[in-house]
């Protein structure tokens, strides 16, 4: 019963390097999300995918790209990492709206990224 | 726009004390409301939820009531334990397909024995 799985859990990058955070969910959810968490800032939405084949910008998309590879997987890419992108990144998913779905998000355990 | 405001922390309590963490929201439409908890080094877990006005969500001794007239969803617990030490996030969702949760900034609770 994995739920939402993120990899890697920890990563250290140098400024200018690129990397991809991977996320997969096994709950057959339609929507997937990437948030970043910073001290005193709460969780801020980077990008989301309301359904397979669509992606949209959230509150803080600059410096990131995403790919909804299929219904299960949603990756987040940093093309040229900057120290300001040091953060904890959370992937989440949500099922279709309806009587059985109150809008709850299911979260992965997080990926801690440090950019030097 | 839609937003969530929760009380600033940290909140420091002794074991068995009463806890209140205030949360108010601004939203168009009729949101669902949530409290999530994040224990040290872990991801966010749903603590409780309420989907319509006057609903009371409860779990693990925590409670929160959806108050439409005051646009509030305050979290309460009658007697906190050391194991309740965590960061608590209030959030809302408009439930339309694909919409993201909007989170407050989080309140850190520290309980000492």
mmCIF file with all atom_site columns, N, CA, C and O in Angstrom, chain B residues 45-96:
data_model
loop_
_atom_site.group_PDB
_atom_site.id
_atom_site.type_symbol
_atom_site.label_atom_id
_atom_site.label_alt_id
_atom_site.label_comp_id
_atom_site.label_asym_id
_atom_site.label_entity_id
_atom_site.label_seq_id
_atom_site.pdbx_PDB_ins_code
_atom_site.Cartn_x
_atom_site.Cartn_y
_atom_site.Cartn_z
_atom_site.occupancy
_atom_site.B_iso_or_equiv
_atom_site.pdbx_formal_charge
_atom_site.auth_seq_id
_atom_site.auth_comp_id
_atom_site.auth_asym_id
_atom_site.auth_atom_id
_atom_site.pdbx_PDB_model_num
ATOM 1   N N  . UNK B 1 45 ? 0.227   14.458 6.945  1.00 0.00 ? 45 UNK B N  1
ATOM 2   C CA . UNK B 1 45 ? -0.834  13.470 7.088  1.00 0.00 ? 45 UNK B CA 1
ATOM 3   C C  . UNK B 1 45 ? -2.131  14.212 7.392  1.00 0.00 ? 45 UNK B C  1
ATOM 4   O O  . UNK B 1 45 ? -2.122  15.178 8.152  1.00 0.00 ? 45 UNK B O  1
ATOM 5   N N  . UNK B 1 46 ? -3.213  13.733 6.827  1.00 0.00 ? 46 UNK B N  1
ATOM 6   C CA . UNK B 1 46 ? -4.500  14.317 7.152  1.00 0.00 ? 46 UNK B CA 1
ATOM 7   C C  . UNK B 1 46 ? -4.847  14.013 8.605  1.00 0.00 ? 46 UNK B C  1
ATOM 8   O O  . UNK B 1 46 ? -4.814  12.861 9.038  1.00 0.00 ? 46 UNK B O  1
ATOM 9   N N  . UNK B 1 47 ? -5.199  15.047 9.359  1.00 0.00 ? 47 UNK B N  1
ATOM 10  C CA . UNK B 1 47 ? -5.593  14.860 10.750 1.00 0.00 ? 47 UNK B CA 1
ATOM 11  C C  . UNK B 1 47 ? -7.120  14.784 10.852 1.00 0.00 ? 47 UNK B C  1
ATOM 12  O O  . UNK B 1 47 ? -7.663  13.877 11.471 1.00 0.00 ? 47 UNK B O  1
ATOM 13  N N  . UNK B 1 48 ? -7.797  15.750 10.233 1.00 0.00 ? 48 UNK B N  1
ATOM 14  C CA . UNK B 1 48 ? -9.253  15.729 10.221 1.00 0.00 ? 48 UNK B CA 1
ATOM 15  C C  . UNK B 1 48 ? -9.758  16.644 9.122  1.00 0.00 ? 48 UNK B C  1
ATOM 16  O O  . UNK B 1 48 ? -9.004  17.451 8.574  1.00 0.00 ? 48 UNK B O  1
ATOM 17  N N  . UNK B 1 49 ? -11.054 16.522 8.827  1.00 0.00 ? 49 UNK B N  1
ATOM 18  C CA . UNK B 1 49 ? -11.627 17.310 7.749  1.00 0.00 ? 49 UNK B CA 1
ATOM 19  C C  . UNK B 1 49 ? -13.094 17.574 8.016  1.00 0.00 ? 49 UNK B C  1
ATOM 20  O O  . UNK B 1 49 ? -13.728 16.881 8.824  1.00 0.00 ? 49 UNK B O  1
ATOM 21  N N  . UNK B 1 50 ? -13.628 18.571 7.326  1.00 0.00 ? 50 UNK B N  1
ATOM 22  C CA . UNK B 1 50 ? -15.055 18.882 7.371  1.00 0.00 ? 50 UNK B CA 1
ATOM 23  C C  . UNK B 1 50 ? -15.451 19.418 6.009  1.00 0.00 ? 50 UNK B C  1
ATOM 24  O O  . UNK B 1 50 ? -14.715 20.210 5.407  1.00 0.00 ? 50 UNK B O  1
ATOM 25  N N  . UNK B 1 51 ? -16.582 18.984 5.519  1.00 0.00 ? 51 UNK B N  1
ATOM 26  C CA . UNK B 1 51 ? -16.945 19.311 4.138  1.00 0.00 ? 51 UNK B CA 1
ATOM 27  C C  . UNK B 1 51 ? -18.049 20.328 4.010  1.00 0.00 ? 51 UNK B C  1
ATOM 28  O O  . UNK B 1 51 ? -18.271 20.861 2.914  1.00 0.00 ? 51 UNK B O  1
ATOM 29  N N  . UNK B 1 52 ? -18.774 20.632 5.089  1.00 0.00 ? 52 UNK B N  1
ATOM 30  C CA . UNK B 1 52 ? -19.839 21.624 4.979  1.00 0.00 ? 52 UNK B CA 1
ATOM 31  C C  . UNK B 1 52 ? -20.030 22.305 6.325  1.00 0.00 ? 52 UNK B C  1
ATOM 32  O O  . UNK B 1 52 ? -19.571 21.840 7.374  1.00 0.00 ? 52 UNK B O  1
ATOM 33  N N  . UNK B 1 53 ? -20.751 23.406 6.278  1.00 0.00 ? 53 UNK B N  1
ATOM 34  C CA . UNK B 1 53 ? -20.954 24.230 7.465  1.00 0.00 ? 53 UNK B CA 1
ATOM 35  C C  . UNK B 1 53 ? -21.533 23.407 8.612  1.00 0.00 ? 53 UNK B C  1
ATOM 36  O O  . UNK B 1 53 ? -22.407 22.558 8.412  1.00 0.00 ? 53 UNK B O  1
ATOM 37  N N  . UNK B 1 54 ? -21.003 23.653 9.804  1.00 0.00 ? 54 UNK B N  1
ATOM 38  C CA . UNK B 1 54 ? -21.406 23.018 11.066 1.00 0.00 ? 54 UNK B CA 1
ATOM 39  C C  . UNK B 1 54 ? -20.905 21.588 11.217 1.00 0.00 ? 54 UNK B C  1
ATOM 40  O O  . UNK B 1 54 ? -21.121 20.986 12.273 1.00 0.00 ? 54 UNK B O  1
ATOM 41  N N  . UNK B 1 55 ? -20.239 21.051 10.214 1.00 0.00 ? 55 UNK B N  1
ATOM 42  C CA . UNK B 1 55 ? -19.611 19.742 10.367 1.00 0.00 ? 55 UNK B CA 1
ATOM 43  C C  . UNK B 1 55 ? -18.498 19.845 11.404 1.00 0.00 ? 55 UNK B C  1
ATOM 44  O O  . UNK B 1 55 ? -17.776 20.839 11.461 1.00 0.00 ? 55 UNK B O  1
ATOM 45  N N  . UNK B 1 56 ? -18.341 18.797 12.185 1.00 0.00 ? 56 UNK B N  1
ATOM 46  C CA . UNK B 1 56 ? -17.217 18.711 13.110 1.00 0.00 ? 56 UNK B CA 1
ATOM 47  C C  . UNK B 1 56 ? -16.336 17.555 12.678 1.00 0.00 ? 56 UNK B C  1
ATOM 48  O O  . UNK B 1 56 ? -16.811 16.419 12.592 1.00 0.00 ? 56 UNK B O  1
ATOM 49  N N  . UNK B 1 57 ? -15.074 17.856 12.417 1.00 0.00 ? 57 UNK B N  1
ATOM 50  C CA . UNK B 1 57 ? -14.102 16.804 12.155 1.00 0.00 ? 57 UNK B CA 1
ATOM 51  C C  . UNK B 1 57 ? -13.406 16.446 13.454 1.00 0.00 ? 57 UNK B C  1
ATOM 52  O O  . UNK B 1 57 ? -13.162 17.311 14.302 1.00 0.00 ? 57 UNK B O  1
ATOM 53  N N  . UNK B 1 58 ? -13.077 15.158 13.618 1.00 0.00 ? 58 UNK B N  1
ATOM 54  C CA . UNK B 1 58 ? -12.389 14.749 14.839 1.00 0.00 ? 58 UNK B CA 1
ATOM 55  C C  . UNK B 1 58 ? -11.498 13.546 14.561 1.00 0.00 ? 58 UNK B C  1
ATOM 56  O O  . UNK B 1 58 ? -11.805 12.703 13.704 1.00 0.00 ? 58 UNK B O  1
ATOM 57  N N  . UNK B 1 59 ? -10.399 13.478 15.311 1.00 0.00 ? 59 UNK B N  1
ATOM 58  C CA . UNK B 1 59 ? -9.460  12.374 15.150 1.00 0.00 ? 59 UNK B CA 1
ATOM 59  C C  . UNK B 1 59 ? -8.403  12.494 16.239 1.00 0.00 ? 59 UNK B C  1
ATOM 60  O O  . UNK B 1 59 ? -7.906  13.598 16.510 1.00 0.00 ? 59 UNK B O  1
ATOM 61  N N  . UNK B 1 60 ? -8.055  11.409 16.885 1.00 0.00 ? 60 UNK B N  1
ATOM 62  C CA . UNK B 1 60 ? -6.989  11.348 17.883 1.00 0.00 ? 60 UNK B CA 1
ATOM 63  C C  . UNK B 1 60 ? -7.165  12.372 18.991 1.00 0.00 ? 60 UNK B C  1
ATOM 64  O O  . UNK B 1 60 ? -6.190  12.894 19.536 1.00 0.00 ? 60 UNK B O  1
ATOM 65  N N  . UNK B 1 61 ? -8.402  12.714 19.331 1.00 0.00 ? 61 UNK B N  1
ATOM 66  C CA . UNK B 1 61 ? -8.673  13.682 20.394 1.00 0.00 ? 61 UNK B CA 1
ATOM 67  C C  . UNK B 1 61 ? -8.722  15.123 19.911 1.00 0.00 ? 61 UNK B C  1
ATOM 68  O O  . UNK B 1 61 ? -9.078  16.012 20.673 1.00 0.00 ? 61 UNK B O  1
ATOM 69  N N  . UNK B 1 62 ? -8.351  15.357 18.667 1.00 0.00 ? 62 UNK B N  1
ATOM 70  C CA . UNK B 1 62 ? -8.440  16.694 18.070 1.00 0.00 ? 62 UNK B CA 1
ATOM 71  C C  . UNK B 1 62 ? -9.826  16.891 17.465 1.00 0.00 ? 62 UNK B C  1
ATOM 72  O O  . UNK B 1 62 ? -10.433 15.953 16.962 1.00 0.00 ? 62 UNK B O  1
ATOM 73  N N  . UNK B 1 63 ? -10.287 18.136 17.514 1.00 0.00 ? 63 UNK B N  1
ATOM 74  C CA . UNK B 1 63 ? -11.580 18.482 16.916 1.00 0.00 ? 63 UNK B CA 1
ATOM 75  C C  . UNK B 1 63 ? -11.491 19.837 16.245 1.00 0.00 ? 63 UNK B C  1
ATOM 76  O O  . UNK B 1 63 ? -10.702 20.693 16.675 1.00 0.00 ? 63 UNK B O  1
ATOM 77  N N  . UNK B 1 64 ? -12.326 20.025 15.215 1.00 0.00 ? 64 UNK B N  1
ATOM 78  C CA . UNK B 1 64 ? -12.460 21.338 14.598 1.00 0.00 ? 64 UNK B CA 1
ATOM 79  C C  . UNK B 1 64 ? -13.851 21.412 13.994 1.00 0.00 ? 64 UNK B C  1
ATOM 80  O O  . UNK B 1 64 ? -14.319 20.431 13.389 1.00 0.00 ? 64 UNK B O  1
ATOM 81  N N  . UNK B 1 65 ? -14.514 22.553 14.131 1.00 0.00 ? 65 UNK B N  1
ATOM 82  C CA . UNK B 1 65 ? -15.868 22.728 13.611 1.00 0.00 ? 65 UNK B CA 1
ATOM 83  C C  . UNK B 1 65 ? -15.861 23.775 12.508 1.00 0.00 ? 65 UNK B C  1
ATOM 84  O O  . UNK B 1 65 ? -15.291 24.865 12.667 1.00 0.00 ? 65 UNK B O  1
ATOM 85  N N  . UNK B 1 66 ? -16.476 23.456 11.407 1.00 0.00 ? 66 UNK B N  1
ATOM 86  C CA . UNK B 1 66 ? -16.585 24.323 10.229 1.00 0.00 ? 66 UNK B CA 1
ATOM 87  C C  . UNK B 1 66 ? -17.622 25.403 10.527 1.00 0.00 ? 66 UNK B C  1
ATOM 88  O O  . UNK B 1 66 ? -18.819 25.131 10.582 1.00 0.00 ? 66 UNK B O  1
ATOM 89  N N  . UNK B 1 67 ? -17.161 26.630 10.739 1.00 0.00 ? 67 UNK B N  1
ATOM 90  C CA . UNK B 1 67 ? -18.043 27.749 11.062 1.00 0.00 ? 67 UNK B CA 1
ATOM 91  C C  . UNK B 1 67 ? -18.114 28.699 9.877  1.00 0.00 ? 67 UNK B C  1
ATOM 92  O O  . UNK B 1 67 ? -17.199 29.488 9.645  1.00 0.00 ? 67 UNK B O  1
ATOM 93  N N  . UNK B 1 68 ? -19.207 28.614 9.137  1.00 0.00 ? 68 UNK B N  1
ATOM 94  C CA . UNK B 1 68 ? -19.347 29.453 7.942  1.00 0.00 ? 68 UNK B CA 1
ATOM 95  C C  . UNK B 1 68 ? -19.543 30.919 8.319  1.00 0.00 ? 68 UNK B C  1
ATOM 96  O O  . UNK B 1 68 ? -19.048 31.814 7.641  1.00 0.00 ? 68 UNK B O  1
ATOM 97  N N  . UNK B 1 69 ? -20.256 31.165 9.404  1.00 0.00 ? 69 UNK B N  1
ATOM 98  C CA . UNK B 1 69 ? -20.565 32.560 9.769  1.00 0.00 ? 69 UNK B CA 1
ATOM 99  C C  . UNK B 1 69 ? -19.320 33.335 10.174 1.00 0.00 ? 69 UNK B C  1
ATOM 100 O O  . UNK B 1 69 ? -19.255 34.549 9.976  1.00 0.00 ? 69 UNK B O  1
ATOM 101 N N  . UNK B 1 70 ? -18.338 32.639 10.722 1.00 0.00 ? 70 UNK B N  1
ATOM 102 C CA . UNK B 1 70 ? -17.092 33.302 11.118 1.00 0.00 ? 70 UNK B CA 1
ATOM 103 C C  . UNK B 1 70 ? -15.924 32.887 10.211 1.00 0.00 ? 70 UNK B C  1
ATOM 104 O O  . UNK B 1 70 ? -14.785 33.296 10.464 1.00 0.00 ? 70 UNK B O  1
ATOM 105 N N  . UNK B 1 71 ? -16.199 32.132 9.180  1.00 0.00 ? 71 UNK B N  1
ATOM 106 C CA . UNK B 1 71 ? -15.179 31.581 8.252  1.00 0.00 ? 71 UNK B CA 1
ATOM 107 C C  . UNK B 1 71 ? -13.980 31.055 9.028  1.00 0.00 ? 71 UNK B C  1
ATOM 108 O O  . UNK B 1 71 ? -12.827 31.439 8.787  1.00 0.00 ? 71 UNK B O  1
ATOM 109 N N  . UNK B 1 72 ? -14.255 30.154 9.974  1.00 0.00 ? 72 UNK B N  1
ATOM 110 C CA . UNK B 1 72 ? -13.190 29.649 10.831 1.00 0.00 ? 72 UNK B CA 1
ATOM 111 C C  . UNK B 1 72 ? -13.242 28.135 10.924 1.00 0.00 ? 72 UNK B C  1
ATOM 112 O O  . UNK B 1 72 ? -14.279 27.500 10.679 1.00 0.00 ? 72 UNK B O  1
ATOM 113 N N  . UNK B 1 73 ? -12.082 27.573 11.305 1.00 0.00 ? 73 UNK B N  1
ATOM 114 C CA . UNK B 1 73 ? -11.959 26.128 11.475 1.00 0.00 ? 73 UNK B CA 1
ATOM 115 C C  . UNK B 1 73 ? -10.862 25.908 12.506 1.00 0.00 ? 73 UNK B C  1
ATOM 116 O O  . UNK B 1 73 ? -9.811  25.356 12.230 1.00 0.00 ? 73 UNK B O  1
ATOM 117 N N  . UNK B 1 74 ? -11.120 26.286 13.732 1.00 0.00 ? 74 UNK B N  1
ATOM 118 C CA . UNK B 1 74 ? -10.112 26.254 14.786 1.00 0.00 ? 74 UNK B CA 1
ATOM 119 C C  . UNK B 1 74 ? -9.882  24.826 15.279 1.00 0.00 ? 74 UNK B C  1
ATOM 120 O O  . UNK B 1 74 ? -10.837 24.076 15.522 1.00 0.00 ? 74 UNK B O  1
ATOM 121 N N  . UNK B 1 75 ? -8.626  24.484 15.485 1.00 0.00 ? 75 UNK B N  1
ATOM 122 C CA . UNK B 1 75 ? -8.262  23.150 15.965 1.00 0.00 ? 75 UNK B CA 1
ATOM 123 C C  . UNK B 1 75 ? -8.155  23.164 17.489 1.00 0.00 ? 75 UNK B C  1
ATOM 124 O O  . UNK B 1 75 ? -7.529  24.075 18.052 1.00 0.00 ? 75 UNK B O  1
ATOM 125 N N  . UNK B 1 76 ? -8.750  22.164 18.140 1.00 0.00 ? 76 UNK B N  1
ATOM 126 C CA . UNK B 1 76 ? -8.728  22.079 19.597 1.00 0.00 ? 76 UNK B CA 1
ATOM 127 C C  . UNK B 1 76 ? -8.421  20.664 20.045 1.00 0.00 ? 76 UNK B C  1
ATOM 128 O O  . UNK B 1 76 ? -8.763  19.695 19.365 1.00 0.00 ? 76 UNK B O  1
ATOM 129 N N  . UNK B 1 77 ? -7.764  20.594 21.208 1.00 0.00 ? 77 UNK B N  1
ATOM 130 C CA . UNK B 1 77 ? -7.574  19.311 21.882 1.00 0.00 ? 77 UNK B CA 1
ATOM 131 C C  . UNK B 1 77 ? -7.593  19.578 23.380 1.00 0.00 ? 77 UNK B C  1
ATOM 132 O O  . UNK B 1 77 ? -6.932  20.504 23.844 1.00 0.00 ? 77 UNK B O  1
ATOM 133 N N  . UNK B 1 78 ? -8.302  18.755 24.090 1.00 0.00 ? 78 UNK B N  1
ATOM 134 C CA . UNK B 1 78 ? -8.503  18.993 25.513 1.00 0.00 ? 78 UNK B CA 1
ATOM 135 C C  . UNK B 1 78 ? -7.273  18.748 26.368 1.00 0.00 ? 78 UNK B C  1
ATOM 136 O O  . UNK B 1 78 ? -7.083  19.405 27.396 1.00 0.00 ? 78 UNK B O  1
ATOM 137 N N  . UNK B 1 79 ? -6.422  17.806 25.956 1.00 0.00 ? 79 UNK B N  1
ATOM 138 C CA . UNK B 1 79 ? -5.289  17.441 26.794 1.00 0.00 ? 79 UNK B CA 1
ATOM 139 C C  . UNK B 1 79 ? -4.162  16.954 25.874 1.00 0.00 ? 79 UNK B C  1
ATOM 140 O O  . UNK B 1 79 ? -4.206  15.826 25.389 1.00 0.00 ? 79 UNK B O  1
ATOM 141 N N  . UNK B 1 80 ? -3.183  17.805 25.645 1.00 0.00 ? 80 UNK B N  1
ATOM 142 C CA . UNK B 1 80 ? -2.138  17.455 24.683 1.00 0.00 ? 80 UNK B CA 1
ATOM 143 C C  . UNK B 1 80 ? -1.087  16.547 25.330 1.00 0.00 ? 80 UNK B C  1
ATOM 144 O O  . UNK B 1 80 ? -0.894  16.555 26.553 1.00 0.00 ? 80 UNK B O  1
ATOM 145 N N  . UNK B 1 81 ? -0.421  15.789 24.473 1.00 0.00 ? 81 UNK B N  1
ATOM 146 C CA . UNK B 1 81 ? 0.643   14.889 24.891 1.00 0.00 ? 81 UNK B CA 1
ATOM 147 C C  . UNK B 1 81 ? 1.948   15.290 24.201 1.00 0.00 ? 81 UNK B C  1
ATOM 148 O O  . UNK B 1 81 ? 1.920   15.974 23.162 1.00 0.00 ? 81 UNK B O  1
ATOM 149 N N  . UNK B 1 82 ? 3.046   14.830 24.753 1.00 0.00 ? 82 UNK B N  1
ATOM 150 C CA . UNK B 1 82 ? 4.350   15.126 24.144 1.00 0.00 ? 82 UNK B CA 1
ATOM 151 C C  . UNK B 1 82 ? 4.371   14.666 22.686 1.00 0.00 ? 82 UNK B C  1
ATOM 152 O O  . UNK B 1 82 ? 4.930   15.328 21.810 1.00 0.00 ? 82 UNK B O  1
ATOM 153 N N  . UNK B 1 83 ? 3.709   13.548 22.425 1.00 0.00 ? 83 UNK B N  1
ATOM 154 C CA . UNK B 1 83 ? 3.689   12.990 21.070 1.00 0.00 ? 83 UNK B CA 1
ATOM 155 C C  . UNK B 1 83 ? 2.898   13.846 20.071 1.00 0.00 ? 83 UNK B C  1
ATOM 156 O O  . UNK B 1 83 ? 2.941   13.586 18.866 1.00 0.00 ? 83 UNK B O  1
ATOM 157 N N  . UNK B 1 84 ? 2.187   14.846 20.550 1.00 0.00 ? 84 UNK B N  1
ATOM 158 C CA . UNK B 1 84 ? 1.465   15.766 19.656 1.00 0.00 ? 84 UNK B CA 1
ATOM 159 C C  . UNK B 1 84 ? 2.376   16.859 19.103 1.00 0.00 ? 84 UNK B C  1
ATOM 160 O O  . UNK B 1 84 ? 1.941   17.665 18.262 1.00 0.00 ? 84 UNK B O  1
ATOM 161 N N  . UNK B 1 85 ? 3.585   16.924 19.558 1.00 0.00 ? 85 UNK B N  1
ATOM 162 C CA . UNK B 1 85 ? 4.540   17.928 19.065 1.00 0.00 ? 85 UNK B CA 1
ATOM 163 C C  . UNK B 1 85 ? 4.742   17.732 17.568 1.00 0.00 ? 85 UNK B C  1
ATOM 164 O O  . UNK B 1 85 ? 5.173   16.655 17.115 1.00 0.00 ? 85 UNK B O  1
ATOM 165 N N  . UNK B 1 86 ? 4.438   18.761 16.805 1.00 0.00 ? 86 UNK B N  1
ATOM 166 C CA . UNK B 1 86 ? 4.441   18.658 15.339 1.00 0.00 ? 86 UNK B CA 1
ATOM 167 C C  . UNK B 1 86 ? 4.116   20.029 14.763 1.00 0.00 ? 86 UNK B C  1
ATOM 168 O O  . UNK B 1 86 ? 3.877   20.988 15.500 1.00 0.00 ? 86 UNK B O  1
ATOM 169 N N  . UNK B 1 87 ? 4.077   20.087 13.440 1.00 0.00 ? 87 UNK B N  1
ATOM 170 C CA . UNK B 1 87 ? 3.597   21.295 12.751 1.00 0.00 ? 87 UNK B CA 1
ATOM 171 C C  . UNK B 1 87 ? 2.203   21.003 12.223 1.00 0.00 ? 87 UNK B C  1
ATOM 172 O O  . UNK B 1 87 ? 1.974   19.959 11.602 1.00 0.00 ? 87 UNK B O  1
ATOM 173 N N  . UNK B 1 88 ? 1.277   21.922 12.456 1.00 0.00 ? 88 UNK B N  1
ATOM 174 C CA . UNK B 1 88 ? -0.119  21.749 12.061 1.00 0.00 ? 88 UNK B CA 1
ATOM 175 C C  . UNK B 1 88 ? -0.467  22.766 10.978 1.00 0.00 ? 88 UNK B C  1
ATOM 176 O O  . UNK B 1 88 ? -0.195  23.957 11.118 1.00 0.00 ? 88 UNK B O  1
ATOM 177 N N  . UNK B 1 89 ? -1.075  22.264 9.912  1.00 0.00 ? 89 UNK B N  1
ATOM 178 C CA . UNK B 1 89 ? -1.447  23.102 8.775  1.00 0.00 ? 89 UNK B CA 1
ATOM 179 C C  . UNK B 1 89 ? -2.949  23.069 8.574  1.00 0.00 ? 89 UNK B C  1
ATOM 180 O O  . UNK B 1 89 ? -3.552  21.998 8.477  1.00 0.00 ? 89 UNK B O  1
ATOM 181 N N  . UNK B 1 90 ? -3.538  24.232 8.467  1.00 0.00 ? 90 UNK B N  1
ATOM 182 C CA . UNK B 1 90 ? -4.925  24.365 8.068  1.00 0.00 ? 90 UNK B CA 1
ATOM 183 C C  . UNK B 1 90 ? -4.962  24.532 6.550  1.00 0.00 ? 90 UNK B C  1
ATOM 184 O O  . UNK B 1 90 ? -4.070  25.183 5.971  1.00 0.00 ? 90 UNK B O  1
ATOM 185 N N  . UNK B 1 91 ? -5.979  23.968 5.894  1.00 0.00 ? 91 UNK B N  1
ATOM 186 C CA . UNK B 1 91 ? -6.022  24.045 4.433  1.00 0.00 ? 91 UNK B CA 1
ATOM 187 C C  . UNK B 1 91 ? -7.463  24.028 3.960  1.00 0.00 ? 91 UNK B C  1
ATOM 188 O O  . UNK B 1 91 ? -8.358  23.539 4.659  1.00 0.00 ? 91 UNK B O  1
ATOM 189 N N  . UNK B 1 92 ? -7.673  24.553 2.760  1.00 0.00 ? 92 UNK B N  1
ATOM 190 C CA . UNK B 1 92 ? -8.995  24.486 2.153  1.00 0.00 ? 92 UNK B CA 1
ATOM 191 C C  . UNK B 1 92 ? -8.885  23.962 0.733  1.00 0.00 ? 92 UNK B C  1
ATOM 192 O O  . UNK B 1 92 ? -7.856  24.103 0.072  1.00 0.00 ? 92 UNK B O  1
ATOM 193 N N  . UNK B 1 93 ? -9.988  23.370 0.277  1.00 0.00 ? 93 UNK B N  1
ATOM 194 C CA . UNK B 1 93 ? -10.068 22.877 -1.085 1.00 0.00 ? 93 UNK B CA 1
ATOM 195 C C  . UNK B 1 93 ? -11.439 23.196 -1.631 1.00 0.00 ? 93 UNK B C  1
ATOM 196 O O  . UNK B 1 93 ? -12.441 23.010 -0.938 1.00 0.00 ? 93 UNK B O  1
ATOM 197 N N  . UNK B 1 94 ? -11.466 23.661 -2.880 1.00 0.00 ? 94 UNK B N  1
ATOM 198 C CA . UNK B 1 94 ? -12.740 23.980 -3.504 1.00 0.00 ? 94 UNK B CA 1
ATOM 199 C C  . UNK B 1 94 ? -13.354 22.784 -4.212 1.00 0.00 ? 94 UNK B C  1
ATOM 200 O O  . UNK B 1 94 ? -14.402 22.875 -4.797 1.00 0.00 ? 94 UNK B O  1
ATOM 201 N N  . UNK B 1 95 ? -12.647 21.689 -4.179 1.00 0.00 ? 95 UNK B N  1
ATOM 202 C CA . UNK B 1 95 ? -13.195 20.398 -4.624 1.00 0.00 ? 95 UNK B CA 1
ATOM 203 C C  . UNK B 1 95 ? -13.406 20.228 -6.111 1.00 0.00 ? 95 UNK B C  1
ATOM 204 O O  . UNK B 1 95 ? -13.642 19.127 -6.565 1.00 0.00 ? 95 UNK B O  1
ATOM 205 N N  . UNK B 1 96 ? -13.350 21.305 -6.877 1.00 0.00 ? 96 UNK B N  1
ATOM 206 C CA . UNK B 1 96 ? -13.438 21.081 -8.319 1.00 0.00 ? 96 UNK B CA 1
ATOM 207 C C  . UNK B 1 96 ? -12.272 20.220 -8.758 1.00 0.00 ? 96 UNK B C  1
ATOM 208 O O  . UNK B 1 96 ? -11.205 20.239 -8.168 1.00 0.00 ? 96 UNK B O  1
#
